[in-house]
Each structure stands twice: as C-alpha cells, then as structure tokens.
Amino acid sequence: MVLALLKDELYRRVLIFDGAMGTQLIQNGLKEDECPDLWSVTRQDVVASIHRQYFEAGSDCVETNTFGANREKLKKYGLENEVENINKCAVKLAKEVAKEYSGYVGLSVGPTGRLFTPSGDLSFDEAERIFYEQILSGIQAGADFVSIETMSDIKEAKAAFFAYKKAKEEAKRDIPCLVSLTFEQNKRLLMGTPPEVAAYYFSVIGCDIVGANCSGGAMQLLEVIKQMQGFSFVPLSVKPNAGLPKVVDGKTVYESCIPEFVNLADEFVENGVRLYGGCCGTNPEYIRAISKVLKGKEALFESSTQKRFITSIYSLLDISQKFSVYEFKLTNDFSAEAVFELAGLEEDAIFVDINENVEPELLKEFLIESQDFSKKPYVFNIKTKSHADVIERYYFGVYGVVGNIHGKSAVKVQI
C-alpha cells in the first residue's frame, strides 16, 4: 500500500523532504566523541523533536537518525552489535511522529567509510552483508522506504541496493528505494562516475527514485540534476547542503542560503525533481521556505529516456549509433596483470568473449580487477547462466550482450 501510494504521489506532485539531522543534534548538545545514531535510543526526546520540527515546517517525508548505523561505522564507538536495536528504535521513533502528520519515514543508509577493492579492502560481498543487516532491521521495524544516501562510489551504492532487494524479500515488504549520490565540484562521484551514468544505471536496475545530496549548495546540485534528468526513467530527489561550511571560533558554521533554495525550486522541478529537501547545515527554516513555494505542487513526471545506452563506471555509450569494440578473449588462463591490456583503449567499448568453461570465480576476479582500469563499457558474449549471474552482480553498469543469455541489466547490441 505504501509503495503504491508513495510512488503514485512522486509521479504526480512534488514532495518535501526534511533537512539535516547531524547539525541539529550538535545544536542540541551532541559531543564530538558521541555516536549520533545512538541518540535514537538514549535521547529520543531530542530526535523526536527534530522530526516533529521538520513535519511542522512542511516535510512530507523524514529520514531516520541512522545515517551511520551500520556495523562498520558503529565499530568506532564499540556499538557494532547494536545495529538492529539502533535501527529499529530509530524507525519506530520516527514513525510515531510521522503518524501525527500522515508523513512518510525513510530509513537513512549512509556509506561504510571504507574504499572498495581494488583501491581499498572492502569487497562487494562484505559491503552487501553490512548493509543487509541494517536495512533488514529498518524494513522489519516499519520504514516506508529505504534512503541509500551520500554515496560517492557506484559500487558501494550498488551493494546497498542489492542488500535492499534481498532484505525486502526476506521481510516480505515491497517498499520503495531511493539511491542518492554525492558529487565533487567536478560534477563526478569521488570514484569518477558522472551524473548521467549514475542516474541511468540505477533507474534501469529498479530504483524508485534517484538523486543527489550533500555536494555543496543548491546551484552546484542543480547542474548535477540537469545532467541526470535526461537519463533517468524515474523521478529525481535533491538535498543540497547549505552552501560550503566555514570554521568560526573553532566551530563549523553554514551561512544561510535559503533564498538560493527558494529561487531554484521551480528549476529543480522542471528538471525532474519530485522530492526536495536539504542536507548538511539546513534546518526547519529551509524546509519551511521550500514548502511555501512547492508544497502540494502538482507536477506530472514523464521520462523520455530510452534504454539505448551501455555504461561503465566512468562513461556512457549510445548503442543506437555505430561504435567500435576491442575484443578480449577471457579464458581460464586469465591473470590480474592482463587487465592492463584494457587501459587507455581508443575503441568505444570492450567486447568480452567468455570461454564456456571459464570458472565463475575467475570471471568475478576479471570483473573486479578490470573495471577501474578499462573505463570503457563492456559487451559480453555469455554462454552460461552462471556467467550471466556473476556479471549481473559484479559488473557496475548497464552492459551489452550479443546473445540471449543475460541478466536484467543488459541491453542487446549488434557489433
């Protein structure tokens, strides 16, 4: 019921998100060495008050105080075994407030803080397990949707999304999912992905809302949203920061950017935004100002995007046009050093012809080791379902296929 209602609303009108949680907690006495997520258990009066202030200001949706409530982040405070308790308390607390306003509650799921392989030591499988524990707890507690946010790596965002799919099946609750990414000043994720690639990929694989948050002020994110707009099949979400922070007398402060949020509101909506709120440094005054111009605004969402692109982590290729390929034969003789062959290619895409007897573990190794180096989209000749399953999981983009065996993230191409 919630899935149908929330999705229906996003396709016909603008919904108002909430603003920052962290800066509000600091204003209420959170100390630097304290775990902010634990306040959903120990300082419920403060957290409930923040939710209520946002609803009073006009929010249709709020996020739980669980941004760092995953096992990896909670280790810092010796709370890694409190994942379930913290997330369930946070959801129930927010839901109690939300029912007074007929509002929605999104489970806030932030990054782990670790780098993915091969740049770091976090594997896709481990990340999925970390996110699954948190997301399952939140869904079981009654979250209306899952908000995967502030992701700077498309791999980590995918791991969280796969964890969400697994968790909602386990909980038997088909609730929506938002994937929101954070961009650098060059309008790319920290790991190099441009907005159009992220929007296209996550809307293809089944996200209900795609968006951007944090990443500087409203003007900077407007440029990101404009790049996303033409490549998303689903409505967009945006939560800009209150500009860039400054340190004054040893404290981090944000200058008020409320006029910018208001003045750009209509332009955000024109570019596909149907969920508008604020991130770091914003407060109920920001939400009140946004609500005055957008609350209840009817705006039908229709996507003109076509499924005619394949993507890598770094780029997007229009396959309706003629394109060149570099052929790479994958056999059981593959070694990690072979990926350097795929670096700096002039061709538009890489055609990976997979030998039928290639071990699935070796295909997985190839995918994990090669994608950071190759930078070009892949087209696969897949001969077995086990190979298709590995590619669907460990290829971080929409891939091309020349045969009939493939997963949901594939597009048929001719080469």
Short mmCIF file of C-alpha atoms in Angstrom, two decimals:
data_model
loop_
_atom_site.label_atom_id
_atom_site.label_comp_id
_atom_site.label_asym_id
_atom_site.label_seq_id
_atom_site.Cartn_x
_atom_site.Cartn_y
_atom_site.Cartn_z
CA MET A 1 0.00 0.00 0.00
CA VAL A 2 2.77 2.44 0.97
CA LEU A 3 4.74 1.51 -2.15
CA ALA A 4 1.79 2.26 -4.43
CA LEU A 5 0.82 5.47 -2.62
CA LEU A 6 4.31 6.96 -2.34
CA LYS A 7 5.25 6.09 -5.91
CA ASP A 8 1.95 7.45 -7.19
CA GLU A 9 2.48 10.74 -5.39
CA LEU A 10 6.02 11.13 -6.76
CA TYR A 11 4.70 10.83 -10.32
CA ARG A 12 2.04 13.48 -9.89
CA ARG A 13 3.28 16.05 -7.38
CA VAL A 14 6.32 17.39 -5.52
CA LEU A 15 7.01 16.01 -2.05
CA ILE A 16 9.01 17.89 0.57
CA PHE A 17 11.91 16.08 2.24
CA ASP A 18 13.46 17.05 5.59
CA GLY A 19 16.74 18.85 6.30
CA ALA A 20 19.88 17.95 8.20
CA MET A 21 19.85 15.69 11.25
CA GLY A 22 23.52 15.85 12.30
CA THR A 23 23.81 19.62 12.65
CA GLN A 24 20.54 19.68 14.58
CA LEU A 25 21.86 17.08 17.01
CA ILE A 26 25.02 19.14 17.52
CA GLN A 27 22.90 22.18 18.32
CA ASN A 28 21.16 20.04 20.93
CA GLY A 29 24.40 19.08 22.66
CA LEU A 30 25.86 16.14 20.74
CA LYS A 31 29.57 15.97 21.53
CA GLU A 32 32.32 15.18 19.02
CA ASP A 33 33.12 11.78 20.54
CA GLU A 34 29.46 10.67 20.82
CA CYS A 35 27.65 8.36 18.43
CA PRO A 36 24.84 10.40 16.83
CA ASP A 37 22.85 7.30 15.86
CA LEU A 38 22.71 6.14 19.49
CA TRP A 39 20.61 9.18 20.35
CA SER A 40 17.66 7.35 18.77
CA VAL A 41 17.92 5.09 21.82
CA THR A 42 19.25 7.35 24.58
CA ARG A 43 17.89 10.81 23.63
CA GLN A 44 14.62 10.00 21.94
CA ASP A 45 13.07 13.27 23.07
CA VAL A 46 15.61 15.28 21.06
CA VAL A 47 15.40 13.12 17.92
CA ALA A 48 11.58 13.08 18.02
CA SER A 49 11.57 16.85 18.41
CA ILE A 50 13.74 17.26 15.30
CA HIS A 51 11.42 15.04 13.26
CA ARG A 52 8.43 16.99 14.54
CA GLN A 53 10.00 20.34 13.66
CA TYR A 54 10.51 19.19 10.08
CA PHE A 55 6.95 17.94 9.75
CA GLU A 56 5.68 21.20 11.23
CA ALA A 57 7.79 23.07 8.67
CA GLY A 58 6.12 21.17 5.83
CA SER A 59 8.05 17.93 5.27
CA ASP A 60 6.11 15.07 3.69
CA CYS A 61 8.99 12.66 4.39
CA VAL A 62 11.69 12.46 7.06
CA GLU A 63 14.72 10.24 7.36
CA THR A 64 15.63 8.24 10.42
CA ASN A 65 18.64 9.10 12.57
CA THR A 66 20.57 6.10 11.23
CA PHE A 67 23.00 7.55 8.68
CA GLY A 68 25.95 5.79 10.32
CA ALA A 69 24.06 2.92 11.94
CA ASN A 70 25.85 0.15 10.08
CA ARG A 71 28.21 -2.32 11.69
CA GLU A 72 31.31 -0.76 10.16
CA LYS A 73 30.61 2.81 11.34
CA LEU A 74 29.37 1.71 14.78
CA LYS A 75 32.68 -0.10 15.47
CA LYS A 76 34.21 3.29 16.24
CA TYR A 77 32.02 3.50 19.33
CA GLY A 78 32.11 -0.18 20.29
CA LEU A 79 28.47 -0.49 19.20
CA GLU A 80 28.81 -2.92 16.28
CA ASN A 81 26.44 -5.38 17.98
CA GLU A 82 23.72 -2.74 18.37
CA VAL A 83 22.84 -2.42 14.68
CA GLU A 84 19.41 -4.00 14.97
CA ASN A 85 18.46 -2.20 18.18
CA ILE A 86 19.53 1.26 16.99
CA ASN A 87 17.83 0.98 13.59
CA LYS A 88 14.60 -0.44 14.95
CA CYS A 89 14.40 2.20 17.68
CA ALA A 90 15.06 4.96 15.15
CA VAL A 91 12.36 3.77 12.74
CA LYS A 92 9.74 3.28 15.44
CA LEU A 93 10.53 6.72 16.88
CA ALA A 94 10.19 8.46 13.53
CA LYS A 95 7.01 6.52 12.68
CA GLU A 96 5.37 7.60 15.93
CA VAL A 97 5.93 11.23 14.99
CA ALA A 98 5.07 10.75 11.32
CA LYS A 99 1.63 9.28 12.00
CA GLU A 100 0.60 12.61 13.56
CA TYR A 101 1.19 14.24 10.15
CA SER A 102 0.38 11.32 7.79
CA GLY A 103 4.02 11.51 6.73
CA TYR A 104 6.49 9.01 5.34
CA VAL A 105 9.64 7.69 7.03
CA GLY A 106 12.76 6.72 5.08
CA LEU A 107 15.47 4.55 6.59
CA SER A 108 18.69 6.57 6.21
CA VAL A 109 21.54 4.33 4.99
CA GLY A 110 24.92 6.03 4.67
CA PRO A 111 28.27 4.70 3.41
CA THR A 112 30.60 2.41 5.35
CA GLY A 113 33.57 4.79 5.18
CA ARG A 114 35.81 2.18 3.55
CA LEU A 115 37.18 2.04 -0.01
CA PHE A 116 36.23 -0.77 -2.36
CA THR A 117 38.67 -3.19 -3.93
CA PRO A 118 40.96 -2.87 -5.81
CA SER A 119 41.57 0.66 -4.42
CA GLY A 120 40.78 -0.44 -0.85
CA ASP A 121 40.00 -3.60 1.11
CA LEU A 122 36.18 -3.67 1.11
CA SER A 123 34.66 -6.31 -1.16
CA PHE A 124 31.22 -6.06 -2.75
CA ASP A 125 30.06 -9.14 -0.86
CA GLU A 126 31.18 -7.81 2.54
CA ALA A 127 29.56 -4.44 1.87
CA GLU A 128 26.28 -6.12 0.92
CA ARG A 129 26.32 -8.08 4.20
CA ILE A 130 26.97 -4.89 6.20
CA PHE A 131 24.11 -3.03 4.53
CA TYR A 132 21.75 -6.02 4.65
CA GLU A 133 21.93 -6.18 8.44
CA GLN A 134 20.97 -2.52 8.77
CA ILE A 135 18.34 -2.42 6.03
CA LEU A 136 16.58 -5.61 7.15
CA SER A 137 16.25 -4.17 10.68
CA GLY A 138 14.78 -0.94 9.32
CA ILE A 139 12.30 -2.63 7.00
CA GLN A 140 11.17 -5.01 9.75
CA ALA A 141 10.61 -2.03 12.05
CA GLY A 142 8.24 -0.42 9.53
CA ALA A 143 10.21 2.05 7.39
CA ASP A 144 8.13 3.32 4.47
CA PHE A 145 11.09 3.47 2.11
CA VAL A 146 14.86 2.99 2.13
CA SER A 147 17.07 6.03 1.54
CA ILE A 148 20.56 4.99 0.41
CA GLU A 149 22.34 8.33 0.53
CA THR A 150 25.59 10.28 0.26
CA MET A 151 27.22 7.54 -1.81
CA SER A 152 30.45 8.54 -3.56
CA ASP A 153 31.14 5.16 -5.20
CA ILE A 154 28.74 3.47 -7.63
CA LYS A 155 29.99 0.09 -6.37
CA GLU A 156 29.02 0.82 -2.77
CA ALA A 157 25.66 2.22 -3.84
CA LYS A 158 25.00 -0.97 -5.82
CA ALA A 159 25.98 -3.13 -2.83
CA ALA A 160 23.49 -1.23 -0.68
CA PHE A 161 20.79 -1.54 -3.35
CA PHE A 162 21.35 -5.29 -3.67
CA ALA A 163 21.15 -5.54 0.13
CA TYR A 164 17.83 -3.65 -0.01
CA LYS A 165 16.42 -6.07 -2.61
CA LYS A 166 17.46 -9.06 -0.52
CA ALA A 167 16.12 -7.52 2.71
CA LYS A 168 12.70 -6.60 1.32
CA GLU A 169 12.30 -10.16 0.02
CA GLU A 170 13.27 -11.57 3.42
CA ALA A 171 10.89 -9.19 5.24
CA LYS A 172 8.15 -9.69 2.61
CA ARG A 173 7.63 -5.90 2.43
CA ASP A 174 7.83 -4.37 -1.05
CA ILE A 175 8.80 -0.81 -0.14
CA PRO A 176 10.44 1.80 -2.42
CA CYS A 177 14.12 2.68 -2.54
CA LEU A 178 15.94 5.97 -3.14
CA VAL A 179 19.60 5.99 -4.19
CA SER A 180 21.18 9.41 -3.68
CA LEU A 181 24.79 10.18 -4.57
CA THR A 182 27.23 12.88 -3.56
CA PHE A 183 29.29 14.67 -6.22
CA GLU A 184 32.57 16.54 -6.18
CA GLN A 185 32.97 20.06 -7.63
CA ASN A 186 33.87 18.49 -10.98
CA LYS A 187 30.34 17.01 -11.02
CA ARG A 188 31.58 13.44 -10.69
CA LEU A 189 31.49 10.96 -7.84
CA LEU A 190 34.71 10.67 -5.87
CA MET A 191 35.45 7.49 -7.82
CA GLY A 192 34.82 9.20 -11.19
CA THR A 193 31.23 8.43 -12.19
CA PRO A 194 29.31 11.28 -13.93
CA PRO A 195 25.67 12.07 -13.02
CA GLU A 196 24.11 10.74 -16.24
CA VAL A 197 25.76 7.33 -15.81
CA ALA A 198 24.56 7.01 -12.20
CA ALA A 199 21.01 8.13 -12.99
CA TYR A 200 20.67 5.84 -15.98
CA TYR A 201 22.15 2.80 -14.26
CA PHE A 202 20.19 2.94 -11.01
CA SER A 203 16.90 3.70 -12.75
CA VAL A 204 17.49 0.76 -15.11
CA ILE A 205 18.16 -1.74 -12.30
CA GLY A 206 15.00 -0.85 -10.39
CA CYS A 207 15.47 2.11 -8.05
CA ASP A 208 12.22 4.02 -7.49
CA ILE A 209 13.92 7.40 -7.02
CA VAL A 210 17.43 8.52 -7.96
CA GLY A 211 19.09 11.71 -6.82
CA ALA A 212 21.90 13.76 -5.36
CA ASN A 213 22.56 15.14 -1.91
CA CYS A 214 25.27 16.94 0.05
CA SER A 215 27.78 18.05 -2.67
CA GLY A 216 27.83 21.78 -1.97
CA GLY A 217 24.95 24.20 -2.41
CA ALA A 218 21.75 24.24 -4.45
CA MET A 219 23.34 25.83 -7.54
CA GLN A 220 26.02 23.14 -7.75
CA LEU A 221 23.45 20.36 -7.42
CA LEU A 222 21.15 21.97 -10.00
CA GLU A 223 23.88 21.38 -12.59
CA VAL A 224 24.13 17.74 -11.47
CA ILE A 225 20.36 17.28 -11.64
CA LYS A 226 20.28 18.76 -15.15
CA GLN A 227 22.75 16.09 -16.25
CA MET A 228 20.71 13.35 -14.57
CA GLN A 229 17.36 14.48 -15.92
CA GLY A 230 17.71 13.23 -19.49
CA PHE A 231 18.92 9.79 -18.42
CA SER A 232 16.58 8.74 -15.61
CA PHE A 233 13.48 6.60 -16.00
CA VAL A 234 12.29 7.60 -12.51
CA PRO A 235 11.69 10.84 -10.55
CA LEU A 236 14.67 12.63 -9.03
CA SER A 237 15.47 13.68 -5.47
CA VAL A 238 17.71 16.51 -4.31
CA LYS A 239 19.02 17.56 -0.87
CA PRO A 240 21.71 20.25 -1.23
CA ASN A 241 23.93 21.47 1.58
CA ALA A 242 23.52 24.97 2.97
CA GLY A 243 26.48 26.04 0.85
CA LEU A 244 30.04 25.31 1.92
CA PRO A 245 30.86 25.30 5.66
CA LYS A 246 33.25 27.73 7.37
CA VAL A 247 35.12 27.36 10.65
CA VAL A 248 34.39 30.25 13.01
CA ASP A 249 35.86 30.23 16.52
CA GLY A 250 36.64 26.54 16.15
CA LYS A 251 33.07 25.65 15.14
CA THR A 252 31.72 24.61 11.73
CA VAL A 253 29.03 27.02 10.59
CA TYR A 254 26.94 27.44 7.45
CA GLU A 255 25.82 30.76 6.05
CA SER A 256 22.13 30.92 5.25
CA CYS A 257 21.38 30.01 1.63
CA ILE A 258 17.59 29.92 1.95
CA PRO A 259 16.98 32.42 -0.92
CA GLU A 260 19.02 30.21 -3.28
CA PHE A 261 16.99 27.12 -2.30
CA VAL A 262 13.76 29.00 -2.95
CA ASN A 263 14.82 30.73 -6.17
CA LEU A 264 15.96 27.48 -7.74
CA ALA A 265 12.95 25.42 -6.59
CA ASP A 266 10.96 25.68 -9.81
CA GLU A 267 14.02 24.92 -11.93
CA PHE A 268 14.67 21.77 -9.93
CA VAL A 269 11.09 20.67 -10.57
CA GLU A 270 11.36 21.46 -14.29
CA ASN A 271 14.36 19.10 -14.38
CA GLY A 272 12.58 16.14 -12.83
CA VAL A 273 12.92 16.68 -9.07
CA ARG A 274 9.89 15.41 -7.16
CA LEU A 275 11.50 15.12 -3.72
CA TYR A 276 13.19 18.30 -2.46
CA GLY A 277 14.86 18.89 0.89
CA GLY A 278 18.17 19.85 2.47
CA CYS A 279 21.37 18.22 3.69
CA CYS A 280 24.25 19.46 5.89
CA GLY A 281 23.64 22.79 7.58
CA THR A 282 19.97 23.05 6.64
CA ASN A 283 17.26 23.29 9.28
CA PRO A 284 13.46 23.61 9.59
CA GLU A 285 13.62 27.19 8.29
CA TYR A 286 14.93 25.90 4.95
CA ILE A 287 12.12 23.36 4.75
CA ARG A 288 9.52 25.98 5.68
CA ALA A 289 10.77 28.24 2.89
CA ILE A 290 10.77 25.40 0.33
CA SER A 291 7.30 24.32 1.43
CA LYS A 292 5.87 27.78 0.81
CA VAL A 293 6.70 27.53 -2.90
CA LEU A 294 6.43 23.78 -3.58
CA LYS A 295 4.15 22.10 -1.01
CA GLY A 296 1.45 20.19 -2.88
CA LYS A 297 2.61 21.47 -6.27
CA GLU A 298 1.19 19.24 -8.99
CA ALA A 299 3.83 18.17 -11.49
CA LEU A 300 3.46 15.02 -13.55
CA PHE A 301 6.66 13.09 -14.11
CA GLU A 302 7.21 11.57 -17.54
CA SER A 303 10.55 10.19 -18.67
CA SER A 304 11.69 10.47 -22.28
CA THR A 305 14.76 8.30 -21.61
CA GLN A 306 15.29 5.28 -23.83
CA LYS A 307 17.17 2.09 -22.95
CA ARG A 308 19.77 2.58 -25.68
CA PHE A 309 22.94 3.11 -23.69
CA ILE A 310 25.55 0.88 -22.11
CA THR A 311 27.75 2.20 -19.32
CA SER A 312 30.97 1.70 -17.44
CA ILE A 313 31.82 3.20 -14.06
CA TYR A 314 33.10 6.26 -15.94
CA SER A 315 31.19 6.64 -19.19
CA LEU A 316 28.06 6.09 -21.24
CA LEU A 317 27.81 4.88 -24.85
CA ASP A 318 24.87 5.32 -27.24
CA ILE A 319 24.49 1.93 -28.94
CA SER A 320 21.94 3.21 -31.44
CA GLN A 321 24.95 4.68 -33.26
CA LYS A 322 27.77 2.68 -34.83
CA PHE A 323 30.58 2.05 -32.35
CA SER A 324 33.96 0.34 -32.29
CA VAL A 325 34.99 -2.52 -29.99
CA TYR A 326 38.20 -4.00 -28.66
CA GLU A 327 37.97 -7.80 -28.49
CA PHE A 328 39.16 -9.55 -25.33
CA LYS A 329 39.03 -13.32 -25.01
CA LEU A 330 38.52 -14.47 -21.41
CA THR A 331 39.82 -17.96 -20.65
CA ASN A 332 40.91 -19.81 -17.53
CA ASP A 333 44.46 -18.62 -18.24
CA PHE A 334 43.49 -15.08 -17.18
CA SER A 335 45.77 -13.33 -14.67
CA ALA A 336 45.26 -9.98 -12.94
CA GLU A 337 48.14 -8.45 -14.93
CA ALA A 338 46.11 -8.90 -18.13
CA VAL A 339 43.79 -6.04 -17.18
CA PHE A 340 46.49 -3.54 -18.12
CA GLU A 341 45.82 -4.55 -21.72
CA LEU A 342 42.43 -2.82 -21.36
CA ALA A 343 43.76 0.53 -20.14
CA GLY A 344 43.83 3.55 -22.44
CA LEU A 345 41.99 1.94 -25.36
CA GLU A 346 40.76 4.14 -28.22
CA GLU A 347 37.82 1.87 -29.05
CA ASP A 348 34.35 2.80 -27.74
CA ALA A 349 33.64 -0.47 -25.93
CA ILE A 350 35.24 -3.76 -24.92
CA PHE A 351 33.81 -7.00 -26.31
CA VAL A 352 34.46 -9.76 -23.76
CA ASP A 353 34.11 -13.19 -25.33
CA ILE A 354 33.85 -15.57 -22.39
CA ASN A 355 35.04 -19.11 -22.92
CA GLU A 356 32.27 -21.50 -21.93
CA ASN A 357 34.42 -23.36 -19.38
CA VAL A 358 35.66 -20.23 -17.54
CA GLU A 359 35.22 -20.67 -13.80
CA PRO A 360 32.68 -18.22 -12.29
CA GLU A 361 35.24 -17.18 -9.64
CA LEU A 362 37.71 -16.26 -12.37
CA LEU A 363 35.05 -14.21 -14.20
CA LYS A 364 34.35 -12.43 -10.90
CA GLU A 365 38.07 -11.69 -10.47
CA PHE A 366 38.27 -10.32 -14.02
CA LEU A 367 35.30 -8.01 -13.47
CA ILE A 368 36.54 -6.67 -10.13
CA GLU A 369 40.12 -6.17 -11.29
CA SER A 370 39.45 -4.74 -14.75
CA GLN A 371 36.69 -2.15 -14.49
CA ASP A 372 38.74 0.53 -12.73
CA PHE A 373 41.40 0.26 -15.45
CA SER A 374 39.36 -0.18 -18.62
CA LYS A 375 36.94 2.74 -18.18
CA LYS A 376 35.00 1.66 -21.32
CA PRO A 377 31.58 -0.10 -21.31
CA TYR A 378 31.60 -3.88 -21.79
CA VAL A 379 29.72 -6.04 -24.29
CA PHE A 380 29.62 -9.73 -23.37
CA ASN A 381 29.19 -12.96 -25.25
CA ILE A 382 27.63 -15.01 -22.45
CA LYS A 383 27.20 -18.74 -22.92
CA THR A 384 26.04 -19.95 -19.48
CA LYS A 385 23.58 -18.76 -16.84
CA SER A 386 26.24 -18.96 -14.13
CA HIS A 387 28.31 -16.43 -16.08
CA ALA A 388 25.25 -14.18 -16.52
CA ASP A 389 24.63 -14.23 -12.75
CA VAL A 390 28.24 -13.21 -12.00
CA ILE A 391 28.12 -10.34 -14.50
CA GLU A 392 24.78 -9.11 -13.18
CA ARG A 393 26.30 -8.88 -9.70
CA TYR A 394 29.85 -7.67 -10.33
CA TYR A 395 29.59 -5.50 -13.44
CA PHE A 396 28.93 -1.96 -12.25
CA GLY A 397 26.86 -0.63 -15.11
CA VAL A 398 24.42 -1.44 -17.91
CA TYR A 399 26.22 -3.91 -20.16
CA GLY A 400 25.74 -5.01 -23.75
CA VAL A 401 25.11 -8.60 -24.85
CA VAL A 402 25.17 -10.30 -28.23
CA GLY A 403 23.37 -13.49 -27.21
CA ASN A 404 20.16 -14.50 -25.46
CA ILE A 405 21.64 -15.39 -22.05
CA HIS A 406 21.86 -12.32 -19.82
CA GLY A 407 20.56 -10.56 -16.72
CA LYS A 408 18.18 -7.63 -16.22
CA SER A 409 20.94 -5.01 -16.51
CA ALA A 410 21.72 -5.98 -20.09
CA VAL A 411 20.92 -4.38 -23.45
CA LYS A 412 21.05 -6.36 -26.70
CA VAL A 413 23.57 -4.92 -29.16
CA GLN A 414 24.92 -5.66 -32.61
CA ILE A 415 28.64 -5.46 -33.27
#
